[in-house]
Each structure stands twice: as structure tokens, then as C-alpha cells.
GROMACS .gro file of C-alpha atoms in nm:
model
  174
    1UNK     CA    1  -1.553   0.905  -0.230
    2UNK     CA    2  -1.690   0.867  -0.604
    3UNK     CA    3  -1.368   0.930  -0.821
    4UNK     CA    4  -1.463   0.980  -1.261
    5UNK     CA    5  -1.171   0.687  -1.263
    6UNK     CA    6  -1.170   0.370  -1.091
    7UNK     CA    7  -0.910   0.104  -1.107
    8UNK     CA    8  -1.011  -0.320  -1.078
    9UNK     CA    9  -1.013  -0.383  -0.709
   10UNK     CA   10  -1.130  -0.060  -0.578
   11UNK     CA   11  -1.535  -0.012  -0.459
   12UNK     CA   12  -1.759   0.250  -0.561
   13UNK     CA   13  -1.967   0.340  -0.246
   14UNK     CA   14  -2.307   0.500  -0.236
   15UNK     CA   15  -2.557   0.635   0.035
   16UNK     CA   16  -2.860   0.762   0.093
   17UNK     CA   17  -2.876   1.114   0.258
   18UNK     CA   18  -3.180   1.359   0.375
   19UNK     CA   19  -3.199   1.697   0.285
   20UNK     CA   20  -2.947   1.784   0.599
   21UNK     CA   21  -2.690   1.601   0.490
   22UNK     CA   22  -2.738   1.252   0.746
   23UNK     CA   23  -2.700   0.913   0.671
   24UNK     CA   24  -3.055   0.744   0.580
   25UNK     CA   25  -3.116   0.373   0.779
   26UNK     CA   26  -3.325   0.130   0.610
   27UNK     CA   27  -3.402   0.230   0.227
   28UNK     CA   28  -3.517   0.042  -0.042
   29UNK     CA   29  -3.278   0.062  -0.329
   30UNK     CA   30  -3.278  -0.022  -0.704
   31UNK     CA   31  -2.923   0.017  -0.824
   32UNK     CA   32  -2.859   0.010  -1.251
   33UNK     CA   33  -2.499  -0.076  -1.257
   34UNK     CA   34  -2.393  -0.069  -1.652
   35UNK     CA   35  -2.062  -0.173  -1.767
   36UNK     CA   36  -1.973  -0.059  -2.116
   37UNK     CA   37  -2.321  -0.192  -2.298
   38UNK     CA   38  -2.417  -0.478  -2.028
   39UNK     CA   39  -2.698  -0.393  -1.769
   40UNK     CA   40  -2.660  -0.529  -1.428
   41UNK     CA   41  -2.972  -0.483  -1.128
   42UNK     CA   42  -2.938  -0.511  -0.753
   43UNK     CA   43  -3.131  -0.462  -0.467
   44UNK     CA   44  -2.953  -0.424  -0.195
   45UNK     CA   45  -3.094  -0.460   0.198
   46UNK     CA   46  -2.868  -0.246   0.368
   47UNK     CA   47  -2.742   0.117   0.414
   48UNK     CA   48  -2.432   0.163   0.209
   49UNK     CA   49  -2.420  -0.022  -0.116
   50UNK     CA   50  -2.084  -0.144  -0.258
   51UNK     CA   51  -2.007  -0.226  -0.578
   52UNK     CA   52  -1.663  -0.381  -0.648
   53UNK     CA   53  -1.492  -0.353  -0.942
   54UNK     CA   54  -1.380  -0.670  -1.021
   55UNK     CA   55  -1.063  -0.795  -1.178
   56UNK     CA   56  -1.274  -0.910  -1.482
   57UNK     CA   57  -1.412  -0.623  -1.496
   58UNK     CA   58  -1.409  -0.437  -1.940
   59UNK     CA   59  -1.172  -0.124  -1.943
   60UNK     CA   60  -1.405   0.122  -2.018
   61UNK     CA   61  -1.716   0.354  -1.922
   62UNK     CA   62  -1.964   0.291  -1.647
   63UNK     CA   63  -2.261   0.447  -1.475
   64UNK     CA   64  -2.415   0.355  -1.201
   65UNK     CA   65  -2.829   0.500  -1.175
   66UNK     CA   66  -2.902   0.441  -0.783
   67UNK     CA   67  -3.295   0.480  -0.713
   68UNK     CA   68  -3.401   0.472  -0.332
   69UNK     CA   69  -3.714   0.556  -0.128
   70UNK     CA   70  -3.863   0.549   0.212
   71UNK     CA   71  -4.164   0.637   0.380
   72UNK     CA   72  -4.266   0.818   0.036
   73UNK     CA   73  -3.966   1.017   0.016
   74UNK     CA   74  -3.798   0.946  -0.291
   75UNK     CA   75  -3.433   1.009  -0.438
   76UNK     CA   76  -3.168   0.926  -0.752
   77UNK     CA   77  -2.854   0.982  -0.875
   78UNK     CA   78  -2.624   0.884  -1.147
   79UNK     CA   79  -2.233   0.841  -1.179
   80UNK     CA   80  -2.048   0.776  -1.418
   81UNK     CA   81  -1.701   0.679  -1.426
   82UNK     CA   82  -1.453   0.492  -1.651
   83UNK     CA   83  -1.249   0.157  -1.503
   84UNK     CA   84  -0.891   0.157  -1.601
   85UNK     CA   85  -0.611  -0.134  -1.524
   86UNK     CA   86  -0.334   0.085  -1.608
   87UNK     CA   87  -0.033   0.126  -1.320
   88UNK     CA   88   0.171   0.425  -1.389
   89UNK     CA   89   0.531   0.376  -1.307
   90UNK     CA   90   0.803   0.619  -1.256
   91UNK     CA   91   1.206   0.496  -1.220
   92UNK     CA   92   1.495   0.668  -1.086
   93UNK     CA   93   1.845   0.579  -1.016
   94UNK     CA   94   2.088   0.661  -0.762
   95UNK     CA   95   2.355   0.762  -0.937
   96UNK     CA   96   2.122   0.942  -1.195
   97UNK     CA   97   2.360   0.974  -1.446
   98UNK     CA   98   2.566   0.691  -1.657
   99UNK     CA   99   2.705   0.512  -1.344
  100UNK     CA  100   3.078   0.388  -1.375
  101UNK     CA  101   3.100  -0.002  -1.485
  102UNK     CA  102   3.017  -0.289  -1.234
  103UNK     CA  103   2.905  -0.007  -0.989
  104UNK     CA  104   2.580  -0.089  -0.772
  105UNK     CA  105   2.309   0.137  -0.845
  106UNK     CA  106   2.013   0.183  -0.644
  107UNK     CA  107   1.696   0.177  -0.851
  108UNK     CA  108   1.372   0.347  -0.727
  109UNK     CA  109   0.996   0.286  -0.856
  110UNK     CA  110   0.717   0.469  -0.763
  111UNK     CA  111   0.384   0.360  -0.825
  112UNK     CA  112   0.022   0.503  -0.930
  113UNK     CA  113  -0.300   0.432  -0.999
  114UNK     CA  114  -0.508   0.550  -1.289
  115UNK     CA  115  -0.584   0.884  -1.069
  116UNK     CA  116  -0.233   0.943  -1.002
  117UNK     CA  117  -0.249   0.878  -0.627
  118UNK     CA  118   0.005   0.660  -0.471
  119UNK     CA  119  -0.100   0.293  -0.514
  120UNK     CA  120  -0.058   0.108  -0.195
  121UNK     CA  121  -0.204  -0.219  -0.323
  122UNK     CA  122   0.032  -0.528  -0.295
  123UNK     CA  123   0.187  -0.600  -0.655
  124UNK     CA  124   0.428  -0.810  -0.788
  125UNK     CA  125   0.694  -0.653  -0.947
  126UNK     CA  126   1.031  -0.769  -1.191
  127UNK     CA  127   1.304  -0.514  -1.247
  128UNK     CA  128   1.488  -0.598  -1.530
  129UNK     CA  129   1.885  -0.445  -1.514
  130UNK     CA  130   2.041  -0.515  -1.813
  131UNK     CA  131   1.919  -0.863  -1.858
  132UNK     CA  132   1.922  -0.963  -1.479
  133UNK     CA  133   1.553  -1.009  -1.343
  134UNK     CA  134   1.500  -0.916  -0.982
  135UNK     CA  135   1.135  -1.055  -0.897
  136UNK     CA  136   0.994  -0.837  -0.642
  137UNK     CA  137   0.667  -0.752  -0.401
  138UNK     CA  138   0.567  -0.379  -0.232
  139UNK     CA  139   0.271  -0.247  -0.156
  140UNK     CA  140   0.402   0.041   0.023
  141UNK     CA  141   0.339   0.264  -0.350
  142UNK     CA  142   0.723   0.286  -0.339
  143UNK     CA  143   1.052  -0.021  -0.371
  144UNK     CA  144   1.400   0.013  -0.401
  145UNK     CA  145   1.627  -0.239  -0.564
  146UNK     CA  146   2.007  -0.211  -0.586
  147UNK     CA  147   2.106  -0.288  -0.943
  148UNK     CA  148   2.513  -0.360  -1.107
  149UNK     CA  149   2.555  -0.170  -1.398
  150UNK     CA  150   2.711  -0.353  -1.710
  151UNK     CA  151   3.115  -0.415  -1.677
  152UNK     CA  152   3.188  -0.268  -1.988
  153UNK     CA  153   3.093   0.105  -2.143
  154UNK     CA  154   2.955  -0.049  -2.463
  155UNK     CA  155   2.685  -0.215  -2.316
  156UNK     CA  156   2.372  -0.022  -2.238
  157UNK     CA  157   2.228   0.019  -1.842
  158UNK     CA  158   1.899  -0.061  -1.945
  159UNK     CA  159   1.590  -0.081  -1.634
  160UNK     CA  160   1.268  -0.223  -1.735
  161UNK     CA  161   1.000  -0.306  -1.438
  162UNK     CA  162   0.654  -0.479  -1.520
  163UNK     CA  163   0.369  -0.471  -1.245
  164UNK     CA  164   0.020  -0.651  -1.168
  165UNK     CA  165  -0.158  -0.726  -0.870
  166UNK     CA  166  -0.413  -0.988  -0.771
  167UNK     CA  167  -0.708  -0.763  -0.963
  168UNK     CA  168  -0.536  -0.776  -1.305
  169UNK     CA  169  -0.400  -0.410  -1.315
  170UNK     CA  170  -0.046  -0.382  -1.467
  171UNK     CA  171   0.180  -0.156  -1.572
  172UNK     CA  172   0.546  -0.127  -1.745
  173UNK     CA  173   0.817   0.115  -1.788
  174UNK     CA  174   1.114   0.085  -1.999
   0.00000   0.00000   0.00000
């Protein structure tokens, strides 16, 4: 699928279909790949071509100009799409409301890319409950940690989680 946002890790994937709709074997290609103002050329020798986004990869807009032909049939396209590194996190708590002192507290993230689908990617994760740091690692999109909240009333329950993975995408919620 071609998305309009992309996140560092993921793979825009193009092919080369005839007027019916079918797969096209053995085209040439010329593929424009341009990242923010840079200009990148490949050729590719094979059906599908991948591009990777990579974890260096500029925050910002893309297109991709994909020129292919065989036996004197010609076609072209153009995408374009912006690259984000931008986790969206969402934390609940089980009890919701201001738990009773020194009470264990099950704290729930949930995890999304830039498109606001469920990110299953594996990430490395530290909850923060009121100054105790719980390192953690999911890639199920979802992670539960249980949490004590603070012995005394006048000290706040604060939760803070920070995420990144392996491609440089990160996120944080307070």
C-alpha cells in the first residue's frame, strides 16, 4: 500500500501493472526518489521496487517519480508522501482516578504510528511513576506495567513514558 505518511523503517512499494490490472515481469525502471531538496536515481532489475525509509532518513516531504517501459509500452507515476518519526502514545490507569496511597496501579500504553494505526514495531520503552523508571520492551502496539502510587496525598502520581525503536522514531507522553 502507498500511505501520504510514512514512518523511518517502513518501505514504500511500487509495481508495474497493464491496463487489466496484472503484475508486469521484467521492466526497465528509472525511479526519482527526492527527499526534501536531495535527488536520489535507481534502476532497479527486478519486479517490485522497494524503497526503505531509513532511520536517517529528514522529517519531511518526499516524492517518488517511477518511469518504466517494456516492449514500447511505456508508464509513470508520482507519489508523494511526507516521513514522520513521531510515536503517538496514549496512557491509562487502572484505577483511573486518584488511586489511594502505596496502592499498585496498573498502567496501560498504547502505541501509534504517524497514521494512527497500531504500531507493532519492537520499541524500547521507560515508564516513569513518580520518579521510579521501569525500562521496558513491546512490540505487540500495546504494554502494561503495574505502578505504586506515592505513600503520601501531597505528592503527585505522575506517569511519563518515552519510546524509540531501532529506526530512530520516538515518542513521549507526560
Amino acid at each position: 500500500s502507498n500511505y501520504t505518511t510514512y514512518m523511518r523503517g517502513e518501505n514504500v512499494t511500487i509495481q508495474t501493472l497493464d491496463v487489466n490490472g496484472y503484475l508486469v515481469d521484467s521492466v526497465n525502471w528509472t525511479v526519482n526518489v527526492t527527499k526534501i531538496s536531495n535527488i536520489y536515481n535507481f534502476t532497479p532489475q527486478a519486479t517490485t521496487f522497494n524503497y526503505t525509509i531509513l532511520p536517517s532518513d529528514p522529517e519531511g516531504n518526499y516524492s517518488i517519480l517511477a518511469n518504466t517501459s517494456k516492449n514500447n509500452n511505456t508508464g509513470n507515476s508520482t507519489w508523494n508522501f511526507t516521513v514522520n518519526r513521531t510515536l503517538s502514545l496514549t496512557i491509562s490507569t487502572s484505577p483511573s482516578s486518584s488511586p489511594p496511597r502505596s496502592t499498585l496501579v496498573n498502567v496501560t500504553i498504547s502505541l501509534s504510528n504517524a497514521r494512527g494505526e497500531l504500531y507493532t514495531s519492537s520499541v524500547n520503552a521507560n515508564i516513569t511513576c513518580t520518579n521510579t523508571m521501569y525500562p521496558l520492551t513491546f512490540s505487540s502496539g500495546y504494554a502494561t506495567r503495574l505502578c505504586t502510587s506515592p505513600e503520601s496525598y501531597s505528592t503527585s502520581f505522575n506517569i511519563t513514558v518515552n519510546v524509540s525503536d531501532n529506526y530512530n522514531n520516538t515518542g513521549e507522553n507526560y
